[in-house]
PDB file of C-alpha atoms in Angstrom:
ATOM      1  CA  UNK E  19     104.240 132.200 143.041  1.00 34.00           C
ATOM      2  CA  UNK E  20     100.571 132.909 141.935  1.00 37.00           C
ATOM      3  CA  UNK E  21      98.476 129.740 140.776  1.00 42.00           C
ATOM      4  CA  UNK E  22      96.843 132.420 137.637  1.00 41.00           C
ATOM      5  CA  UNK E  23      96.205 135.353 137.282  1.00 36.00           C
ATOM      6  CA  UNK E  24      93.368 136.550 139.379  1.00 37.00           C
ATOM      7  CA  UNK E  25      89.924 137.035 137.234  1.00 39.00           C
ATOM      8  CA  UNK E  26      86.277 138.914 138.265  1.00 39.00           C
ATOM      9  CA  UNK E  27      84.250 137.413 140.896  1.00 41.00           C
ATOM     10  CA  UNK E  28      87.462 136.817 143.229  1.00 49.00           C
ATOM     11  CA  UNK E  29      85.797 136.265 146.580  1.00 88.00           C
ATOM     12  CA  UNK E  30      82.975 133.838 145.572  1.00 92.00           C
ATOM     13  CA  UNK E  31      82.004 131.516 143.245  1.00 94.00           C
ATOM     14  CA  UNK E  32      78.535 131.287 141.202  1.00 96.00           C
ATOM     15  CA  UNK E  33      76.536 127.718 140.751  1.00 97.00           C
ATOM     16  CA  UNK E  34      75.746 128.793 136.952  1.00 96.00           C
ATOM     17  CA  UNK E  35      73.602 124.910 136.550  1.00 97.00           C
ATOM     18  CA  UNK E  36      71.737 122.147 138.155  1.00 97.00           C
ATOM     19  CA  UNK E  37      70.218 122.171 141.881  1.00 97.00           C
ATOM     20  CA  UNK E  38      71.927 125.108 143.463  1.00 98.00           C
ATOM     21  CA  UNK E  39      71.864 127.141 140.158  1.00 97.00           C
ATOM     22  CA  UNK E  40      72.426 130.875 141.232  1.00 97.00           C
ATOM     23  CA  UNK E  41      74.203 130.206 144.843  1.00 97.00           C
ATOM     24  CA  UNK E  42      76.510 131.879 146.156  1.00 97.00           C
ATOM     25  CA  UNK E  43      80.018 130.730 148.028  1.00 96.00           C
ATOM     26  CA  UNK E  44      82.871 132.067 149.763  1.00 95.00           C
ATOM     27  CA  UNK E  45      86.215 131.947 148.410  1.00 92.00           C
ATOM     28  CA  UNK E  46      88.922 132.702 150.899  1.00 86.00           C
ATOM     29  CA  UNK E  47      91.898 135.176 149.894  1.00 80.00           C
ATOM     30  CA  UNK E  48      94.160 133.022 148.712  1.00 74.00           C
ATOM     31  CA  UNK E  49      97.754 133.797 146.562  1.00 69.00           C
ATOM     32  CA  UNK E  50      97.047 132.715 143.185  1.00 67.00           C
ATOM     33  CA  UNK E  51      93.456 131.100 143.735  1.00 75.00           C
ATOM     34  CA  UNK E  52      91.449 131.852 140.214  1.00 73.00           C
ATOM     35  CA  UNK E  53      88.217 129.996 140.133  1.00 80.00           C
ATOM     36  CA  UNK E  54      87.487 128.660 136.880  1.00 85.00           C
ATOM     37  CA  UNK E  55      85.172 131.835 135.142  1.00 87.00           C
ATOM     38  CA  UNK E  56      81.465 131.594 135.133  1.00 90.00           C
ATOM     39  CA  UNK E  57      82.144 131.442 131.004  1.00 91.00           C
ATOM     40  CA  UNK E  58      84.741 128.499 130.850  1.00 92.00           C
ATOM     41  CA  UNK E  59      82.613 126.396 133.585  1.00 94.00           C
ATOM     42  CA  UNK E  60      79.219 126.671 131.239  1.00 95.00           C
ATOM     43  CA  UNK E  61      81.238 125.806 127.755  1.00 96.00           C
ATOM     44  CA  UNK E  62      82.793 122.590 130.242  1.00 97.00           C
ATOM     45  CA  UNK E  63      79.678 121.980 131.214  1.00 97.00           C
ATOM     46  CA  UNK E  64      77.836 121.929 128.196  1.00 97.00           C
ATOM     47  CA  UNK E  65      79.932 119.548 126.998  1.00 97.00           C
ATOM     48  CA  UNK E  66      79.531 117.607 130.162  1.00 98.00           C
ATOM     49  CA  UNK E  67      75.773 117.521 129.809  1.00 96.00           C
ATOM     50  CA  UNK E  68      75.017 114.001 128.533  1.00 95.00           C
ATOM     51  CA  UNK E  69      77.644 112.239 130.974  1.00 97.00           C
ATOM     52  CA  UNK E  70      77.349 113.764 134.207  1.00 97.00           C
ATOM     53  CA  UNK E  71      75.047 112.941 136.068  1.00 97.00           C
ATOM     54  CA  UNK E  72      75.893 109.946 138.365  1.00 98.00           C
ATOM     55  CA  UNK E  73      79.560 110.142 137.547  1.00 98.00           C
ATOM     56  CA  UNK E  74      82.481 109.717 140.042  1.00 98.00           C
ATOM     57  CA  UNK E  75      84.549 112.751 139.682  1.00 98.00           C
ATOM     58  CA  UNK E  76      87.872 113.672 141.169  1.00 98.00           C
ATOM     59  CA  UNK E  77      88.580 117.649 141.733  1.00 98.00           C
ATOM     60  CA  UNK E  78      92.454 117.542 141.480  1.00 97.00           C
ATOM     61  CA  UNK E  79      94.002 120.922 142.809  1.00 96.00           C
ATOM     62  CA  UNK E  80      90.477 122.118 143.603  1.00 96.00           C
ATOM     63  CA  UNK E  81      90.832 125.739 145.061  1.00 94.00           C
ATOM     64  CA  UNK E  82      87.354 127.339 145.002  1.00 94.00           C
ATOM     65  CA  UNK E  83      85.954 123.763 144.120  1.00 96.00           C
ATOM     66  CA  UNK E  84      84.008 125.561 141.111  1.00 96.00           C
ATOM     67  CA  UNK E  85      84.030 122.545 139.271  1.00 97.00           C
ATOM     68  CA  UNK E  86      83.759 119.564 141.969  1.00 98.00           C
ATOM     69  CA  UNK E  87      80.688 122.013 143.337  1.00 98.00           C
ATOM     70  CA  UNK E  88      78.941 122.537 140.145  1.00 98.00           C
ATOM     71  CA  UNK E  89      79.227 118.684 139.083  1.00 98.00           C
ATOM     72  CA  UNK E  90      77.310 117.786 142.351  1.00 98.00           C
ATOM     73  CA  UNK E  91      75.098 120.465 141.339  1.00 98.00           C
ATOM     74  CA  UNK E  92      74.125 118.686 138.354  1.00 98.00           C
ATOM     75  CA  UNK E  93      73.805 115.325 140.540  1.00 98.00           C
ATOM     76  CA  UNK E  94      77.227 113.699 139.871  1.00 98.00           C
ATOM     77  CA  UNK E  95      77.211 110.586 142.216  1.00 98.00           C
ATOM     78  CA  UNK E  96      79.985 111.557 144.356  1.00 98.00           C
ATOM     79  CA  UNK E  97      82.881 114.143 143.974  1.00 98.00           C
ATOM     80  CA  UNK E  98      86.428 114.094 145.916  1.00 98.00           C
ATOM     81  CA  UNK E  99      88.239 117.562 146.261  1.00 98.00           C
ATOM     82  CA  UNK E 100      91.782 117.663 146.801  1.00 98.00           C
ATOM     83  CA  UNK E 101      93.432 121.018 148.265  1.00 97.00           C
ATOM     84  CA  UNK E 102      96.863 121.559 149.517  1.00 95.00           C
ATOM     85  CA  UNK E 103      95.747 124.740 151.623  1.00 95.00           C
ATOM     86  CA  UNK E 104      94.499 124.441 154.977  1.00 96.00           C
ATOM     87  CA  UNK E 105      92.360 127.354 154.768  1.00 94.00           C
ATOM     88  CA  UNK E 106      91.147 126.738 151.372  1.00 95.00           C
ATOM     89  CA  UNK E 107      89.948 123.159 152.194  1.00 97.00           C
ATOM     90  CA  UNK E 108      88.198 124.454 154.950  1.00 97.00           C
ATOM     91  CA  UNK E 109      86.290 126.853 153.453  1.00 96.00           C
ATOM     92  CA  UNK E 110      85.784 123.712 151.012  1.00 97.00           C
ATOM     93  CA  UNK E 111      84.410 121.703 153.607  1.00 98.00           C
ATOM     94  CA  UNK E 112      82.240 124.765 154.436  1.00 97.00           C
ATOM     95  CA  UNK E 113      80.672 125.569 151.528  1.00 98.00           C
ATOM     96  CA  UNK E 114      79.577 121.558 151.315  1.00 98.00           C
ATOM     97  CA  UNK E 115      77.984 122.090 154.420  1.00 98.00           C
ATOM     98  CA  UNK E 116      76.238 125.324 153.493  1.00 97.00           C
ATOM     99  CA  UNK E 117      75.097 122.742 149.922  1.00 97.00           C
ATOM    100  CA  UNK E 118      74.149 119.754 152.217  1.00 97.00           C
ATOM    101  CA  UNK E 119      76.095 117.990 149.588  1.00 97.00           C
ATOM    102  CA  UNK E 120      76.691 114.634 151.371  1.00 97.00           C
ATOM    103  CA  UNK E 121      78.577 113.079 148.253  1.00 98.00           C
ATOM    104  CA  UNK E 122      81.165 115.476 148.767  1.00 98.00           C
ATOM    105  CA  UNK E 123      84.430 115.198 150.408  1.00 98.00           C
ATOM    106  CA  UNK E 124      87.967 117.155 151.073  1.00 98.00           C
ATOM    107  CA  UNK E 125      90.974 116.136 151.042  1.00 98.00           C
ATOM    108  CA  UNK E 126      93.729 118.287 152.597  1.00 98.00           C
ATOM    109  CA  UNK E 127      97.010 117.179 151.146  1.00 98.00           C
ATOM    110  CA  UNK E 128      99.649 117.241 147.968  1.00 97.00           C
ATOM    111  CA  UNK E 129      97.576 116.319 144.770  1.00 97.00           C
ATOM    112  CA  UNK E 130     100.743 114.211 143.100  1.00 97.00           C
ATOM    113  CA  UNK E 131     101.063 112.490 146.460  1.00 97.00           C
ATOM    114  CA  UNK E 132      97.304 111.347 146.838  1.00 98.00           C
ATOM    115  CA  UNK E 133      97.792 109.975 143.284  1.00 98.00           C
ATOM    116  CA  UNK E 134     100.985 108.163 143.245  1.00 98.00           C
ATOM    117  CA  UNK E 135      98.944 105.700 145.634  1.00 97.00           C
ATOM    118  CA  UNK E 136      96.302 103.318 143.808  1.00 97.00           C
ATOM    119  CA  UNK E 137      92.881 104.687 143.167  1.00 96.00           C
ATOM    120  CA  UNK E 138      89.900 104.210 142.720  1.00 96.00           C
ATOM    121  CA  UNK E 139      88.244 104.649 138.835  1.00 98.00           C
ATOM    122  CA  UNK E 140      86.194 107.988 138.184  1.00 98.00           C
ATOM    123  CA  UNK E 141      84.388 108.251 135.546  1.00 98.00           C
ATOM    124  CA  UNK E 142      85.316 112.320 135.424  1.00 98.00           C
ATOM    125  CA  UNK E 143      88.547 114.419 136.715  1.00 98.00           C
ATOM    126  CA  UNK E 144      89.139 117.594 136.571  1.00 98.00           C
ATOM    127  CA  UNK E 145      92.911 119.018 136.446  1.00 97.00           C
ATOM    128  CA  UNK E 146      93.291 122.875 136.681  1.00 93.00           C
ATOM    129  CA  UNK E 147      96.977 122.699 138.800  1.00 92.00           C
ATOM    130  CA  UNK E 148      98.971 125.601 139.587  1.00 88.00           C
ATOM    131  CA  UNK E 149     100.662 127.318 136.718  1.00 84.00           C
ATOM    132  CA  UNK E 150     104.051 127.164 135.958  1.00 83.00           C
ATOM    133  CA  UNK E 151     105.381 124.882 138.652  1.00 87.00           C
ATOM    134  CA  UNK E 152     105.220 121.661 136.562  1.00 88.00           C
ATOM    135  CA  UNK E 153     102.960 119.842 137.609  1.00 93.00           C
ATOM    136  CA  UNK E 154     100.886 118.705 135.087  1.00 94.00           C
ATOM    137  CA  UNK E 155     102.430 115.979 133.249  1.00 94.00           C
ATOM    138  CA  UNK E 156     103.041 113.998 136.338  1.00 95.00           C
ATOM    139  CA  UNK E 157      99.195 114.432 137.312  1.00 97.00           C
ATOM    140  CA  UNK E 158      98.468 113.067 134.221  1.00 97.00           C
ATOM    141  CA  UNK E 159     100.721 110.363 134.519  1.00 96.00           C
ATOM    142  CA  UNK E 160      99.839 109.022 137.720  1.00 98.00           C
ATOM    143  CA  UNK E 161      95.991 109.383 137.335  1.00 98.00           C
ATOM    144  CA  UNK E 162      96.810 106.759 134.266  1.00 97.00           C
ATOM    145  CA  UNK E 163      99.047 104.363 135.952  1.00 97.00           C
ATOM    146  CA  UNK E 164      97.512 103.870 139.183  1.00 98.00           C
ATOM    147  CA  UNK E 165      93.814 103.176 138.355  1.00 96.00           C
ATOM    148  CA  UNK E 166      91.936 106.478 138.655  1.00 98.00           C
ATOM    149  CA  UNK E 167      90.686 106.667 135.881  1.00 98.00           C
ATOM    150  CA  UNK E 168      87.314 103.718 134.253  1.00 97.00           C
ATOM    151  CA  UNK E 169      87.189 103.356 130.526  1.00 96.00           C
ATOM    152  CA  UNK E 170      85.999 105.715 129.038  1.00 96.00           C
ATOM    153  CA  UNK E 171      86.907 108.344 131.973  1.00 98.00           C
ATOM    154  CA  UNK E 172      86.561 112.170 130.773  1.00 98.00           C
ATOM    155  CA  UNK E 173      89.216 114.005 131.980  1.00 98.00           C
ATOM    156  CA  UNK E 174      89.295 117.897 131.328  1.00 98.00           C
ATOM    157  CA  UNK E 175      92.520 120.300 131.511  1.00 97.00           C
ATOM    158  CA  UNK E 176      93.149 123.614 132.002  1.00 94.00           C
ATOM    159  CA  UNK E 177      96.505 124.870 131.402  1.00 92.00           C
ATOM    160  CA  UNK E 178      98.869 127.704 129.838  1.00 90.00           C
ATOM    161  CA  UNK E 179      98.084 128.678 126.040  1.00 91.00           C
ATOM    162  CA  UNK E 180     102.087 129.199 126.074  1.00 89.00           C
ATOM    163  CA  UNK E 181     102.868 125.305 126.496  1.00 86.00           C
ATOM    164  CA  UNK E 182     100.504 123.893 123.454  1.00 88.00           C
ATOM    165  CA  UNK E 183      98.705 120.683 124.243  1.00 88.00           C
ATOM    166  CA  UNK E 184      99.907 119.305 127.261  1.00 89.00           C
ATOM    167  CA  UNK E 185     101.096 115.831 127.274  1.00 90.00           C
ATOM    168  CA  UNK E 186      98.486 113.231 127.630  1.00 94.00           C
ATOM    169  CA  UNK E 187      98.764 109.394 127.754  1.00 95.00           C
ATOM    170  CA  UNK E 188      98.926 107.733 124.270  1.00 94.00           C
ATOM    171  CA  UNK E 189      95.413 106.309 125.445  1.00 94.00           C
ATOM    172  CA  UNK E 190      93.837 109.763 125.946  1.00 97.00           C
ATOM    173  CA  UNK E 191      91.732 111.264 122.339  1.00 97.00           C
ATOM    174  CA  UNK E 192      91.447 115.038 122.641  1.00 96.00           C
ATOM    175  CA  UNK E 193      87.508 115.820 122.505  1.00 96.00           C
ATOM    176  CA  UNK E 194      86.865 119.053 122.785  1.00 96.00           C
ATOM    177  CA  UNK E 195      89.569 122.130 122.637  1.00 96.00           C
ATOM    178  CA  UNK E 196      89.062 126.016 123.409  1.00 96.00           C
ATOM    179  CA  UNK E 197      91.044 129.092 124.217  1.00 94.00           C
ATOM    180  CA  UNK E 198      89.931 132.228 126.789  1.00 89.00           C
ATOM    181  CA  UNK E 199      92.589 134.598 127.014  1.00 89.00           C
ATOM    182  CA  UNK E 200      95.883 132.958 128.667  1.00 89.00           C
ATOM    183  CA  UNK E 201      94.147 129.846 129.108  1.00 91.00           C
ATOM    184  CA  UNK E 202      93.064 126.652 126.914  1.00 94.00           C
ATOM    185  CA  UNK E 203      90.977 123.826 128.220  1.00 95.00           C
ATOM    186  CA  UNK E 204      90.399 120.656 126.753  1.00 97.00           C
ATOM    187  CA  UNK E 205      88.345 117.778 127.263  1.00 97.00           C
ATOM    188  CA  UNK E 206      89.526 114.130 126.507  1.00 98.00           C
ATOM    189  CA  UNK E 207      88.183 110.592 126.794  1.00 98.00           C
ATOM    190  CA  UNK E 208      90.316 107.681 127.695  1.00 97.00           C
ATOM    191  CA  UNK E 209      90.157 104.637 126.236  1.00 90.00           C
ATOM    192  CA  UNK E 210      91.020 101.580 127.708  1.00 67.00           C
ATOM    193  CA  UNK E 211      91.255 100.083 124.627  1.00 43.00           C
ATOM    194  CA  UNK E 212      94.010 101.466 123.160  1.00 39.00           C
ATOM    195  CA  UNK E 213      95.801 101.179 125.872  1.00 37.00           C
ATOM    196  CA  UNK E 214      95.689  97.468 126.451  1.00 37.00           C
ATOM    197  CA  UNK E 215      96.167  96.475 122.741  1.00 35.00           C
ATOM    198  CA  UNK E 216      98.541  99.213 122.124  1.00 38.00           C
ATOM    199  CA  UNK E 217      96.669 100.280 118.313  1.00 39.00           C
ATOM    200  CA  UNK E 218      93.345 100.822 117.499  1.00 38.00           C
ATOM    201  CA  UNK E 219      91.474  98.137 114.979  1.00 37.00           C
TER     202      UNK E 219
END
């Protein structure tokens, strides 16, 4: 039933970067919710560095919203959350608030069933989903197929050490790869490219 194991810092999230560095937010108590450590989220970001700022991102399965918060810390043009749990998204909506981040928003629904509609192109998405319920490869394939994602989108993925690399659209080139404990996270760029022409010249 639980998302991940639980880690330190349950109960609030640090802003480790940007223009709330240091803040403080609520997390509610809820089964399974693991925000992203303080350790993963600076390696992420890091790699992030020359790309986000002004970037459309999408916060799929967003719990604490440690990574949709700390991309609008580092002045990402807009970020959309999506959370299944009432209570969660509220606190979501909350902690926005407390931020004044007006390029924020919530959504309070079913990740897969927000996607399988067309979207709009990001330019960054993160997808940390609840472990061992399956979800992952259809995330991935409906963020492909219905126009999420620009050329060129990074999309970053956390997910079990135990199922190897998870499996990305043909058009997807793994960027950047590392392992904490139970968990691996990966960053990849899509490119249209491939994609359309269906090899690379």
């Amino acid at each position: 039933m639980h998302k991940k194991p639980r880690s330190g810092g349950a109960g609030q999230i640090r802003i480790i970067g940007g223009l709330w560095r240091g803040r403080k937010l609520p997390v509610p108590d809820s089964a399974g919710l693991r925000p992203t450590t303080d350790r993963v989220r600076e390696t992420l970001f890091n790699w992030l560095a020359p790309d986000i700022q002004g970037a459309r991102c999408l916060d799929c399965f967003a719990g604490s919203g440690a990574l949709g918060l700390e991309a609008l810390s580092r002045h990402a043009a807009s970020v959309t959350l999506i959370e299944l749990e009432r209570p969660v998204a509220q606190q979501l909506e909350k902690n926005l608030a407390t931020l004044g981040a007006t390029a924020g928003r919530v959504i309070n629904t079913n990740t897969l069933q927000w996607l399988a509609q067309q979207g709009e192109p990001h330019d960054l998405v993160f997808i940390d989903p609840p472990f061992r319920k399956g979800l992952l490869e259809q995330t991935l394939t409906l963020l492909e197929n219905n126009s999420w994602l620009t050329d060129g989108a990074l999309v970053y993925v956390e997910s079990e050490v135990e199922n190897g690399l998870p499996p990305v659209p043909v058009s997807w080139q793994l960027h950047r790869e590392k392992v904490a404990g139970q968990v691996a996270y990966r960053l990849y760029i899509r490119s249209g490219a491939i994609k359309e022409e269906g090899h690379a010249d």
